[in-house]
Coordinates of C-alpha atoms and ligand atoms in Angstrom, one line a residue:
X1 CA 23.6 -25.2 -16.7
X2 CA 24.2 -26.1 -12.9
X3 CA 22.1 -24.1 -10.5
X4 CA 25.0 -22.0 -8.4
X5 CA 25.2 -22.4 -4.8
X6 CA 24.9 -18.7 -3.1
X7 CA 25.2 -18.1 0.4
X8 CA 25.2 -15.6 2.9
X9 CA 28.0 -13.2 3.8
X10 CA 29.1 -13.0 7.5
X11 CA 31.7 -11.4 9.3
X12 CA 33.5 -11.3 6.1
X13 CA 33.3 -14.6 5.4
X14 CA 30.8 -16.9 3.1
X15 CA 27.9 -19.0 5.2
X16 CA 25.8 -21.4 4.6
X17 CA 22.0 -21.3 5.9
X18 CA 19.6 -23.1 8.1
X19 CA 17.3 -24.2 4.4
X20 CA 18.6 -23.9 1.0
X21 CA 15.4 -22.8 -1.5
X22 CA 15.7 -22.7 -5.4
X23 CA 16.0 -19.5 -7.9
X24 CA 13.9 -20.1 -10.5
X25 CA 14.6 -18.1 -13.8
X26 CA 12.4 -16.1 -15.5
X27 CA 13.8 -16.5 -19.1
X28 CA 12.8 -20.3 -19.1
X29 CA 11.7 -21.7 -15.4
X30 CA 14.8 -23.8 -15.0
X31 CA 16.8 -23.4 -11.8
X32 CA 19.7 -21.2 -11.3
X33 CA 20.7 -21.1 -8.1
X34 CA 20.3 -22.7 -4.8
X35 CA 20.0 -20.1 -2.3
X36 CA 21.0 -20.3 1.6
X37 CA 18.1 -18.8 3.4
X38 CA 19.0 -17.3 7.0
X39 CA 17.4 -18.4 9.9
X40 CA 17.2 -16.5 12.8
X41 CA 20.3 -17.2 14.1
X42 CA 22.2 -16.3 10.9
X43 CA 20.4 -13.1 10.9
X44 CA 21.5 -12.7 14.5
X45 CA 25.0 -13.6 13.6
X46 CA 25.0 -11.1 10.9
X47 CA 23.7 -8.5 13.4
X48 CA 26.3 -8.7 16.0
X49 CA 29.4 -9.3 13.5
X50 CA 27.8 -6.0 12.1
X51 CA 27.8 -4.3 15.7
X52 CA 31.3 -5.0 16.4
X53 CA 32.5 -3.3 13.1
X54 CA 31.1 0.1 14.6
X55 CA 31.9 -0.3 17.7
X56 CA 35.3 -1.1 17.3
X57 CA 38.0 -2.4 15.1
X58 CA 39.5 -1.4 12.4
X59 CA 36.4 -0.3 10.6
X60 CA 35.5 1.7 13.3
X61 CA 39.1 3.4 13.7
X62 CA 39.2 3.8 9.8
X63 CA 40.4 7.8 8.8
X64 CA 37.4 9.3 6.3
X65 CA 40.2 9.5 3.9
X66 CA 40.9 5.7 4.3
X67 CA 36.8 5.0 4.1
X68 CA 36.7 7.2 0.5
X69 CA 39.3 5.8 -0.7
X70 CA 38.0 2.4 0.0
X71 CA 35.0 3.0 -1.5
X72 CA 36.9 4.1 -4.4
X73 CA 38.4 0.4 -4.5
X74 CA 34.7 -0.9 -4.9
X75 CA 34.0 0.9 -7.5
X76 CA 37.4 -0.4 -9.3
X77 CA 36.6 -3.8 -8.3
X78 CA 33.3 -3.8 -9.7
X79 CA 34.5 -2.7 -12.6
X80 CA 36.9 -5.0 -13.0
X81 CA 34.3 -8.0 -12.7
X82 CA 31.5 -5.8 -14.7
X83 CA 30.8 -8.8 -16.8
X84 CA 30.5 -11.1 -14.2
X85 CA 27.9 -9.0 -12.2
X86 CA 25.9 -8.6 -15.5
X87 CA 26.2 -12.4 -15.9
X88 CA 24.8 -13.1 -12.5
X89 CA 21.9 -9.8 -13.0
X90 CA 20.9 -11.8 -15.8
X91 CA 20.6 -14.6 -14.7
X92 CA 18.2 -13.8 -11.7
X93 CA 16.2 -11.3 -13.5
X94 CA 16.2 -11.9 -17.5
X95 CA 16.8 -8.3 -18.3
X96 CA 18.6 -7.9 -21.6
X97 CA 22.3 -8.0 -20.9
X98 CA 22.4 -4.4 -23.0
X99 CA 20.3 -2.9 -19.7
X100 CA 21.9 -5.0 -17.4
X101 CA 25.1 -3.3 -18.2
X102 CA 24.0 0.3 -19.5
X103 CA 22.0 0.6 -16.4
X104 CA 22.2 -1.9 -13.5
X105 CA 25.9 -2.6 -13.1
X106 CA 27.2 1.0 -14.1
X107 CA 24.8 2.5 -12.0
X108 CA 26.4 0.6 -8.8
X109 CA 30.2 1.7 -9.8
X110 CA 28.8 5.2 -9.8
X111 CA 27.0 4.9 -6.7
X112 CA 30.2 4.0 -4.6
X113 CA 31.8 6.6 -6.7
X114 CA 29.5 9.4 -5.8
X115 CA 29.2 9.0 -2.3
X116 CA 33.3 8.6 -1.8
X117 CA 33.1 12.2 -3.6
X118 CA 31.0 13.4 -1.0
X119 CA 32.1 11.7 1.9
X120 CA 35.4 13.2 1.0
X121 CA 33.5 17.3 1.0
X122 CA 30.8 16.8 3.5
X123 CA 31.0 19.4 6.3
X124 CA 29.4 20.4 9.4
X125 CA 26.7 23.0 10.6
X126 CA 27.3 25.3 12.4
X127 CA 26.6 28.7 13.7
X128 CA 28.2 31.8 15.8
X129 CA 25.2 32.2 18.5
X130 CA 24.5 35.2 20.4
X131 CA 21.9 35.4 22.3
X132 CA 19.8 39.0 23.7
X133 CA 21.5 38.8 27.5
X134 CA 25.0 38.8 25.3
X135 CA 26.2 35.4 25.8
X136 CA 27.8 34.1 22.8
X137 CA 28.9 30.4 21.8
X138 CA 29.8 28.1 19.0
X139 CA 27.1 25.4 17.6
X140 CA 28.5 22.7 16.0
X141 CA 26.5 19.5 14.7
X142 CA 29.1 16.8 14.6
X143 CA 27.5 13.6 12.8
X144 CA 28.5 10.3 13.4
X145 CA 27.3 7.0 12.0
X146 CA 24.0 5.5 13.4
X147 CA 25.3 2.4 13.4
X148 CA 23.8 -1.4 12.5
X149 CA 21.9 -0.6 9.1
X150 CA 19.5 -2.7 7.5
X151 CA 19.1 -2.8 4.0
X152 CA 16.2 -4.3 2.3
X153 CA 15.7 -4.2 -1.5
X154 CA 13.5 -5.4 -4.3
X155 CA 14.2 -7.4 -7.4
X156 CA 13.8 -5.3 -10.2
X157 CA 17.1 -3.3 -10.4
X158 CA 18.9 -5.2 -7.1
X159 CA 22.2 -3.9 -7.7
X160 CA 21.4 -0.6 -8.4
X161 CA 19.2 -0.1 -5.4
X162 CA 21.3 -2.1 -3.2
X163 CA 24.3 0.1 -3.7
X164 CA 22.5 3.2 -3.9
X165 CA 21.9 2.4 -0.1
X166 CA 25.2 0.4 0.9
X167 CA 27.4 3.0 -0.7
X168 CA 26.6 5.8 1.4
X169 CA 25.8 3.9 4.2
X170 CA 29.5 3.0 4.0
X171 CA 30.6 6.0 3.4
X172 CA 29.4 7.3 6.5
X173 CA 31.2 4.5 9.0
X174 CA 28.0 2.4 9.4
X175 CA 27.9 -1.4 9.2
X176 CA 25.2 -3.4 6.9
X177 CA 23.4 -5.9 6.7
X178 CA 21.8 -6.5 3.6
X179 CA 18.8 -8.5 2.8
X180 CA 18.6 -8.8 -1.0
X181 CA 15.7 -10.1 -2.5
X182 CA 14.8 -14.2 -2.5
X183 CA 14.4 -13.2 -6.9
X184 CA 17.5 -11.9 -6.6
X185 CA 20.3 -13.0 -4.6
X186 CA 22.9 -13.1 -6.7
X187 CA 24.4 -9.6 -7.3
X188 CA 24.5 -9.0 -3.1
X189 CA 27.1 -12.2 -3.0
X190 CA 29.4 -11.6 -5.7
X191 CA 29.7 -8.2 -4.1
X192 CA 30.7 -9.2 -1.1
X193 CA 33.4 -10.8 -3.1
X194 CA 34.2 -7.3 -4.6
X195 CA 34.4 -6.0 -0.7
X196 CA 36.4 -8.5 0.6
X197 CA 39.0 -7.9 -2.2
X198 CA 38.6 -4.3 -1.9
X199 CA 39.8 -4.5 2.4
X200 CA 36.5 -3.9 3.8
X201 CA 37.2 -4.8 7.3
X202 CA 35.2 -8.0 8.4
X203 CA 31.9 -7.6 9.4
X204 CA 31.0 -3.7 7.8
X205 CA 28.8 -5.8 4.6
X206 CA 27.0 -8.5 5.8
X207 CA 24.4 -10.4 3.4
X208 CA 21.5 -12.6 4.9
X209 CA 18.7 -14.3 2.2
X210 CA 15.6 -15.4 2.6
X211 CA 12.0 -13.7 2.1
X212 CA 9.9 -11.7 4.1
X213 CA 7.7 -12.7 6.9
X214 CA 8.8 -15.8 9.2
X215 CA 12.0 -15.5 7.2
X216 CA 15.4 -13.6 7.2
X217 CA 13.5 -10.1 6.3
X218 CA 11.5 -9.9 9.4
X219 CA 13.9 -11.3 12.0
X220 CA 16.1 -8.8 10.3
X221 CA 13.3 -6.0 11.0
X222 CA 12.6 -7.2 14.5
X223 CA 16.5 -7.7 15.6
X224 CA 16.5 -5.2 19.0
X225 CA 20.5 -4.8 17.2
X226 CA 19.6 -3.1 14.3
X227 CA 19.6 1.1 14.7
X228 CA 18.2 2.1 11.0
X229 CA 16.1 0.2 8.1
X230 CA 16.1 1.4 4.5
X231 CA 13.9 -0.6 2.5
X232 CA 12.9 -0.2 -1.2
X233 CA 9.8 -2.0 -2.4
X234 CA 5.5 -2.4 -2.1
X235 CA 3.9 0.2 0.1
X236 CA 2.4 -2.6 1.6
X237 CA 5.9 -4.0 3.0
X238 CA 6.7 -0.6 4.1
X239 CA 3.7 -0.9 6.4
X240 CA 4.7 -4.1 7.6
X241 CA 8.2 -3.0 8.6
X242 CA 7.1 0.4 9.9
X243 CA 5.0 -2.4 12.4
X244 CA 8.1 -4.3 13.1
X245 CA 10.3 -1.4 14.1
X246 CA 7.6 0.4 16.1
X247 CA 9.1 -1.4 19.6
X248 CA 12.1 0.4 19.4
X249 CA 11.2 3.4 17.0
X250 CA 14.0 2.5 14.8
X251 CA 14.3 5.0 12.1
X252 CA 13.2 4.0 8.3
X253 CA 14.2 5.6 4.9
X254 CA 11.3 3.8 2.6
X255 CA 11.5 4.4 -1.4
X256 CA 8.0 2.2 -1.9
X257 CA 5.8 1.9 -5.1
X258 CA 4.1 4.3 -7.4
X259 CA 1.3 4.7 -9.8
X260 CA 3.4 7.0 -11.7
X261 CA 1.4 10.1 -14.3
X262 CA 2.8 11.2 -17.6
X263 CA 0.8 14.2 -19.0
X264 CA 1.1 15.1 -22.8
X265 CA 0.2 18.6 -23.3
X266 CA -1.2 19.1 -27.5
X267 CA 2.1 21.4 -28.1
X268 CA 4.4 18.7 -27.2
X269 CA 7.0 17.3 -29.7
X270 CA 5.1 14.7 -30.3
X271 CA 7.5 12.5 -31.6
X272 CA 9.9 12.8 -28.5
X273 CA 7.0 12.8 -26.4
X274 CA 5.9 9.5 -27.9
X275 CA 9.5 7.9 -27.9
X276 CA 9.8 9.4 -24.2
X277 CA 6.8 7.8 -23.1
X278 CA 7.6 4.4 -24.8
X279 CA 10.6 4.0 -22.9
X280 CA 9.0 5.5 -19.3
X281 CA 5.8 2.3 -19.8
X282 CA 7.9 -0.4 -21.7
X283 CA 11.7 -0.1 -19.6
X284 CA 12.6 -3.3 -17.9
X285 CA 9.3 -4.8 -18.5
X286 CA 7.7 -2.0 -16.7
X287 CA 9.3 -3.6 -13.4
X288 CA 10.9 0.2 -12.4
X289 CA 9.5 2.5 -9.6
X290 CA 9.5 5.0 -11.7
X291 CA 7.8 3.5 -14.9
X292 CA 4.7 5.3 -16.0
X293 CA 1.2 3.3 -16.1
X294 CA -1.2 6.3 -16.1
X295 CA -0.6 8.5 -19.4
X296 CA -3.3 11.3 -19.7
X297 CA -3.1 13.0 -23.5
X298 CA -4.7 16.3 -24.7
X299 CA -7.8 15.5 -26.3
X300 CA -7.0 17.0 -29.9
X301 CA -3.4 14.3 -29.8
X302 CA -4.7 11.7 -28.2
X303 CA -5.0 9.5 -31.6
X304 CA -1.9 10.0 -32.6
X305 CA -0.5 9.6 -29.5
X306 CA -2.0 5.8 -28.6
X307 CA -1.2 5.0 -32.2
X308 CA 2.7 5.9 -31.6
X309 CA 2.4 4.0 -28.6
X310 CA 0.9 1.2 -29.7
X311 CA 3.2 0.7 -32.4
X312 CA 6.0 1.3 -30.0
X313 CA 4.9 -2.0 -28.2
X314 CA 4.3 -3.7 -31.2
X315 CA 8.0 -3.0 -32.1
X316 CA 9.6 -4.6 -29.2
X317 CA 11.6 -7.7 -29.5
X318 CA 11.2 -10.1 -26.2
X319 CA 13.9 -13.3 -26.3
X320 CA 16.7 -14.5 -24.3
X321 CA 18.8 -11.9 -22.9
X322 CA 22.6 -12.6 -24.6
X323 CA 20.5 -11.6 -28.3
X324 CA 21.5 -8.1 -29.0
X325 CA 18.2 -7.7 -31.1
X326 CA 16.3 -8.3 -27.4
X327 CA 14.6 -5.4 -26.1
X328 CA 12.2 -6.9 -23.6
X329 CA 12.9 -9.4 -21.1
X330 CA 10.5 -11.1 -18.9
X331 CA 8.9 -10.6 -16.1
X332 CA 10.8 -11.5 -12.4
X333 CA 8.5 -14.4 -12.3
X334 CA 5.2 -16.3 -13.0
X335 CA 3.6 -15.2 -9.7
X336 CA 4.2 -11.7 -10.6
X337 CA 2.8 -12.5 -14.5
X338 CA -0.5 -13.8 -12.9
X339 CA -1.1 -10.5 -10.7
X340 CA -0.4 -8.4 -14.4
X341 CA -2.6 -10.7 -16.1
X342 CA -5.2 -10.4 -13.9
X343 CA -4.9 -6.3 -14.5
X344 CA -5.1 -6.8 -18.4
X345 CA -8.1 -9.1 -17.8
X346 CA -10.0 -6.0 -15.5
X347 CA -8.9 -3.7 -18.7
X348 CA -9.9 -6.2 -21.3
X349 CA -13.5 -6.1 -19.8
X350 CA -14.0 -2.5 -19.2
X351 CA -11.5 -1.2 -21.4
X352 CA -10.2 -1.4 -25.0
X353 CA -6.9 -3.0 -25.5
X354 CA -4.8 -1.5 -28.2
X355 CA -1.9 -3.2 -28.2
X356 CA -1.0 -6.7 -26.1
X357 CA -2.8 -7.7 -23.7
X358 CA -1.4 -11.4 -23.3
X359 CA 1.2 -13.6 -23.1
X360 CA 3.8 -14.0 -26.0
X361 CA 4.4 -17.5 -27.6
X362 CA 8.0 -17.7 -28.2
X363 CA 8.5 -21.1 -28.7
X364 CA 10.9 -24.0 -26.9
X365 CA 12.4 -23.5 -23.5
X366 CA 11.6 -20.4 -23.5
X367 CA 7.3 -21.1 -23.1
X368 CA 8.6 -21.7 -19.6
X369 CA 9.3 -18.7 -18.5
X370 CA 7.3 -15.5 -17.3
X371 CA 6.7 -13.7 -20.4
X372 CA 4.4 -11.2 -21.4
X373 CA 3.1 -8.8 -24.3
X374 CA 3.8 -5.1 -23.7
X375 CA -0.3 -3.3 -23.1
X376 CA -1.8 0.0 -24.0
X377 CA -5.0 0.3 -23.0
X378 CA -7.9 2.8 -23.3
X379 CA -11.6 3.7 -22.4
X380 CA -10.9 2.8 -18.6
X381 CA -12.4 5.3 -16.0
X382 CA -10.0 7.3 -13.6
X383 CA -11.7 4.9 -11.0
X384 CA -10.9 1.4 -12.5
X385 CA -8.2 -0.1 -10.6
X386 CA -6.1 -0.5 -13.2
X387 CA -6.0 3.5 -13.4
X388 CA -5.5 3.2 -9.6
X389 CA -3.6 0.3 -8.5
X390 CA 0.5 -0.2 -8.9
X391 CA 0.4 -3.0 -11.7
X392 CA 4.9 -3.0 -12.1
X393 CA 4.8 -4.7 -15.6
X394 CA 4.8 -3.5 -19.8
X395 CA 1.0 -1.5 -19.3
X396 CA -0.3 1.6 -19.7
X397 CA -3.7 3.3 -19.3
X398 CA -4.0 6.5 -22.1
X399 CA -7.0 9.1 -20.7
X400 CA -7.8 12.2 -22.5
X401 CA -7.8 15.6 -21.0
X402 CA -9.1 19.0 -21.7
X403 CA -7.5 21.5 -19.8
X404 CA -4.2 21.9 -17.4
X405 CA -6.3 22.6 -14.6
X406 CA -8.1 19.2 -14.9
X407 CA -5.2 17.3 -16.0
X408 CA -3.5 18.5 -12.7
X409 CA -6.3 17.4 -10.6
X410 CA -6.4 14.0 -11.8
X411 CA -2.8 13.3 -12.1
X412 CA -2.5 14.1 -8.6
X413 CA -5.5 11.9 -7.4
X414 CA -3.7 8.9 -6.4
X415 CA -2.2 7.8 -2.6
X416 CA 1.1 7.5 -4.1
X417 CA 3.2 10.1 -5.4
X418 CA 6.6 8.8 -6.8
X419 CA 7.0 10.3 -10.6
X420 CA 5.5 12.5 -12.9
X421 CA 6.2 13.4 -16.9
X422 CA 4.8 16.2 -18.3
X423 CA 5.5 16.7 -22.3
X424 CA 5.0 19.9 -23.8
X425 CA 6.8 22.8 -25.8
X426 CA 5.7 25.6 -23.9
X427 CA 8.2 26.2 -20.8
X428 CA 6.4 28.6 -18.9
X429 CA 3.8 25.2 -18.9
X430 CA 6.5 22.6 -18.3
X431 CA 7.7 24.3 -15.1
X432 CA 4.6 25.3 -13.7
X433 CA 2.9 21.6 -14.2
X434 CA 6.0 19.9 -12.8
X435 CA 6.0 22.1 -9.9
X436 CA 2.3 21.2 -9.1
X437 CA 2.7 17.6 -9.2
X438 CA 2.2 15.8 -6.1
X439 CA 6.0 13.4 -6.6
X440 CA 9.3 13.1 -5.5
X441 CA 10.0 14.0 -9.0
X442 CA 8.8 15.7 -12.0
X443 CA 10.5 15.8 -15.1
X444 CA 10.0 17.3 -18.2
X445 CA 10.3 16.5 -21.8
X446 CA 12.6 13.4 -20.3
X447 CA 12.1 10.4 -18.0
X448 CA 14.5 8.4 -16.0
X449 CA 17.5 11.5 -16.1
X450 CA 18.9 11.4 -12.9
X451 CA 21.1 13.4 -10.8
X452 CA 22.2 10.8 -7.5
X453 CA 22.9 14.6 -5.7
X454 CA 18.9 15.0 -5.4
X455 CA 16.5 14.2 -3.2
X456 CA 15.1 10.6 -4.1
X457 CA 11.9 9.8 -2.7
X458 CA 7.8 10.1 -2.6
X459 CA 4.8 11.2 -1.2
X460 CA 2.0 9.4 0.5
X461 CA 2.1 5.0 -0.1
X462 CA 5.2 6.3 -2.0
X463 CA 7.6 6.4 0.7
X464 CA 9.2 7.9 3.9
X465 CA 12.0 10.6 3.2
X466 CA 14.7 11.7 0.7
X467 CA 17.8 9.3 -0.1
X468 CA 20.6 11.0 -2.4
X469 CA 23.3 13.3 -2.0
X470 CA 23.2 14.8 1.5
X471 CA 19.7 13.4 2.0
X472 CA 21.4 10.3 2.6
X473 CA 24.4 11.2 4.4
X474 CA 21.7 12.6 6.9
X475 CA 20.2 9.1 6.6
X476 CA 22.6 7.3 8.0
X477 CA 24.2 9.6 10.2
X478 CA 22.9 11.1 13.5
X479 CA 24.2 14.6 15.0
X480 CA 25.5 15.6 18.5
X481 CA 25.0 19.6 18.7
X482 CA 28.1 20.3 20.4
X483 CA 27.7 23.9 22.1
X484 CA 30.9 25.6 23.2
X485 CA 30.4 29.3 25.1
X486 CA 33.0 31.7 24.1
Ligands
NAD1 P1 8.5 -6.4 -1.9 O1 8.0 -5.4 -1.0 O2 7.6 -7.6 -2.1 O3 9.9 -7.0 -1.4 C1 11.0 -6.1 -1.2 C2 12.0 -6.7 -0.2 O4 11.3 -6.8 1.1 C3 12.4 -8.2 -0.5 O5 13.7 -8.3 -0.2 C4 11.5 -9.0 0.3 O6 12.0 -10.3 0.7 C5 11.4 -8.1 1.6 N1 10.2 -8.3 2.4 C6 9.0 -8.7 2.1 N2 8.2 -8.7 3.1 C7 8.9 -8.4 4.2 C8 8.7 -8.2 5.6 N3 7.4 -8.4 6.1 N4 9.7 -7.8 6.4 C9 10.9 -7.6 5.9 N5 11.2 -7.7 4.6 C10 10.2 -8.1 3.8 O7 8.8 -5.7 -3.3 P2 9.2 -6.4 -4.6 O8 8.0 -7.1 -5.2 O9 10.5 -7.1 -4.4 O10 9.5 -5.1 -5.5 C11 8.6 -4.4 -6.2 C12 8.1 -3.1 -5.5 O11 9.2 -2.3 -5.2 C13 7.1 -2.3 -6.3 O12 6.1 -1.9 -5.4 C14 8.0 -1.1 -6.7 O13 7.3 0.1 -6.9 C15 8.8 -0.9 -5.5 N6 10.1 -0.2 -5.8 C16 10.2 1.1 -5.4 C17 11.3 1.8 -5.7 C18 11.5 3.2 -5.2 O14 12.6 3.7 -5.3 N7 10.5 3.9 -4.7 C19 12.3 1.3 -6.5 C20 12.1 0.0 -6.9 C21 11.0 -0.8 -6.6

């Protein structure tokens, strides 16, 4: 197949950059696309074609009922192409087209669809004051948009994140400018494409690539133009962001890693919890936030429970991603398979693998990609860094527990504090665990059921406020009390 050219999106109009770097996929390591990387003065470009859409024009001027109903028209318009954005999500990632289009792409159309519903119903605060000496007034908070937004995601679900910021970032009257990931740059293009068709006024989506440092993701970070960052990805990049914005304290909305805990109590369906937990280690490679990697088991299950887990790896199917009988793609990339690898090596000594623990051999073209065995592994101390440390591929650690009160303890011993599972029949238990779980959520007897009105976000290395619902429309706008004495 020819490698497709992408290029950044300006102004509403397609650019080319100041280097052009390769997309290597992870199904088989042949090239898929040639990327245009911004230098800085594309990213600058991007930045002021962003700031004139806010301050004026007809982006600026558009009616909220003109902006919902736009945002309605995305969500049409990437319907209408569905097939074409799984097409290009598989082809950057690898994902199996089935979760490329259950998840990834429908996900996006009901991003843009959920914040158009509540851009359409979002009101104001306000309050009747009276104060002791009598004097009385109306408070109003009256939000407008912050402005120039920059949005920074990761590779492993880059529609779905992207949009999840974009969508009500629009919705509110900001501009973007959006720096997908150099794994992933495909999705952020052909949705320009979507916008463009759609009427987005020039200049309110903007799309730069490139990487991180020295590249398009810090001169985006460091523009003096840009009012807010929300970045998705590693803790550590949120640190090295949070540096680049400290000049002009530019506020930042960061969804970072996790070292997510499921906890199976010994009154848990066991066969739901099992299948639960399968899916919450094994989905998309293990390359989601929200995957777990620490399962801790009530001693008198704990057999049973590896076993079911083990043969839940066992049981998945890795191979190209148009086969409907593939269940596991590959990993984003060989770099990322040798930091895993490197984590099942640290288990393999101190540990005892039970199911995986190397790299597949699936024969032809496809030995060239980034493929790995899905992992369970036991026997490792709550100390041993692969108990500790965000790994983001197929692996799990399973620890046995005794009671709630220590299970607790050491589910909530980690910096991060994304996710949490607990498993178990008893309801009075299932609340009062979830409750006391350090996370931005805790679910229970389910994994990955989301509602986009919550709050979205972590504690600790996990993040930096709530996105979702009216935690993002608070995001991306910024109130002026208005105080009127009556
Ligand atoms: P990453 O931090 O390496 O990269 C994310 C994005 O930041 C990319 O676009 C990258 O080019 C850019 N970037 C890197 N360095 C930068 C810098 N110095 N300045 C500006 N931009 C920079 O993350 P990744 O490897 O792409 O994604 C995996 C990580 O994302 C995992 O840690 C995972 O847990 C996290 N993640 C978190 C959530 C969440 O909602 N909390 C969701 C998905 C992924």
């Amino acid at each position: 197949m020819h490698p497709r050219s992408v290029r950044g999106f300006v102004d509403g109009a397609f650019v080319e950059g100041s280097a052009v770097f390769e997309k290597i996929s992870p199904v088989d390591g042949g090239v898929v696309a040639q990327v245009h990387e911004a230098g800085r003065e594309e990213v600058d470009a991007a930045v002021r074609a962003a700031r004139r859409a806010v301050d004026d024009g007809p982006w600026a001027r558009m009616s909220t009922p003109d902006r919902v109903a736009l945002l309605r028209r995305i969500a049409e318009g990437i319907e209408e192409r569905f097939e074409d954005f799984v097409a290009a999500e598989v082809a950057d990632t690898g994902k199996p087209e089935r979760l490329a289009r259950e998840l990834d792409v429908s996900r996006a159309v009901a991003n843009f669809r959920q914040f158009a519903d509540m851009a359409a119903t979002v009101g104001l605060d306000a309050f009747h004051t009276e104060t002791p000496t009598g004097r009385r007034a109306l408070n109003y908070a009256f939000r407008k948009p912050v402005g120039v937004v920059a949005v920074i995601v990761p590779w492993n679900l880059p529609l779905l994140l992207l949009t999840w910021k974009v969508a009500p970032a629009l919705a509110c009257g900001n501009a973007v400018v959006v720096k997908p990931s150099e794994e992933t740059p495909s999705t952020a293009a052909l949705l320009a494409e979507v916008m463009a068709g759609a009427g987005l006024p020039n200049g309110a989506y903007n799309v730069v690539h490139g990487f991180g440092p020295e590249s398009a993701g810090e001169f985006l970070t460091t523009h003096p133009g840009v009012d807010a960052v929300t970045f998705t990805g590693e803790s550590s990049t949120g640190s090295a962001i949070m540096r680049a914005v400290a000049p002009g304290v530019t506020p930042v909305s960061f969804e970072l890693g996790g070292k997510n805990a499921a906890i199976v109590f010994e009154d848990a369906d066991l066969d739901r919890a099992v299948a639960g937990l399968a899916e919450s280690v094994f989905a998309n490679t293990g390359q989601v936030c929200l995957c777990t990697e620490r399962v801790y088991v009530q001693r008198s299950v704990f057999d049973t429970v590896v076993q079911g887990l083990a043969e839940r790896a066992g049981a998945l199917r890795p191979g190209r991603p148009d086969d409907p009988a593939t269940n596991l793609g590959p990993l984003i990339s060989r770099k990322h398979r040798e930091k895993v690898l490197g984590f099942y090596a640290a288990a393999r000594a101190d540990g005892r693998l039970v199911a995986g623990g190397g790299v597949p051999e699936l024969g032809g073209d496809l030995d060239g990609g980034a493929w790995i065995e899905p992992t369970v592994v036991t026997g490792l101390d709550d100390g041993h860094r692969a108990v500790r440390e965000e790994i983001f591929g197929p692996v799990c650690a399973v620890l046995p527990f005794d009671t709630e009160e220590e299970v607790v303890r050491r589910a909530n011993d980690t910096r991060y504090g994304l996710a949490a599972a607990v498993w178990t029949e008893d309801l009075r238990r299932g609340h009062r665990v979830a409750q006391r779980m350090r996370a931005g959520i805790a679910w229970v007897n389910c994994w990955y059921l989301r509602d986009l009105r919550s709050p979205f976000g972590g504690f600790g290395l996990s993040g930096i406020g709530r996105e979702g619902g009216t935690h993002s429309l608070h995001f991306y706008t910024e109130p002026t009390n208005v105080c009127v004495e009556l």
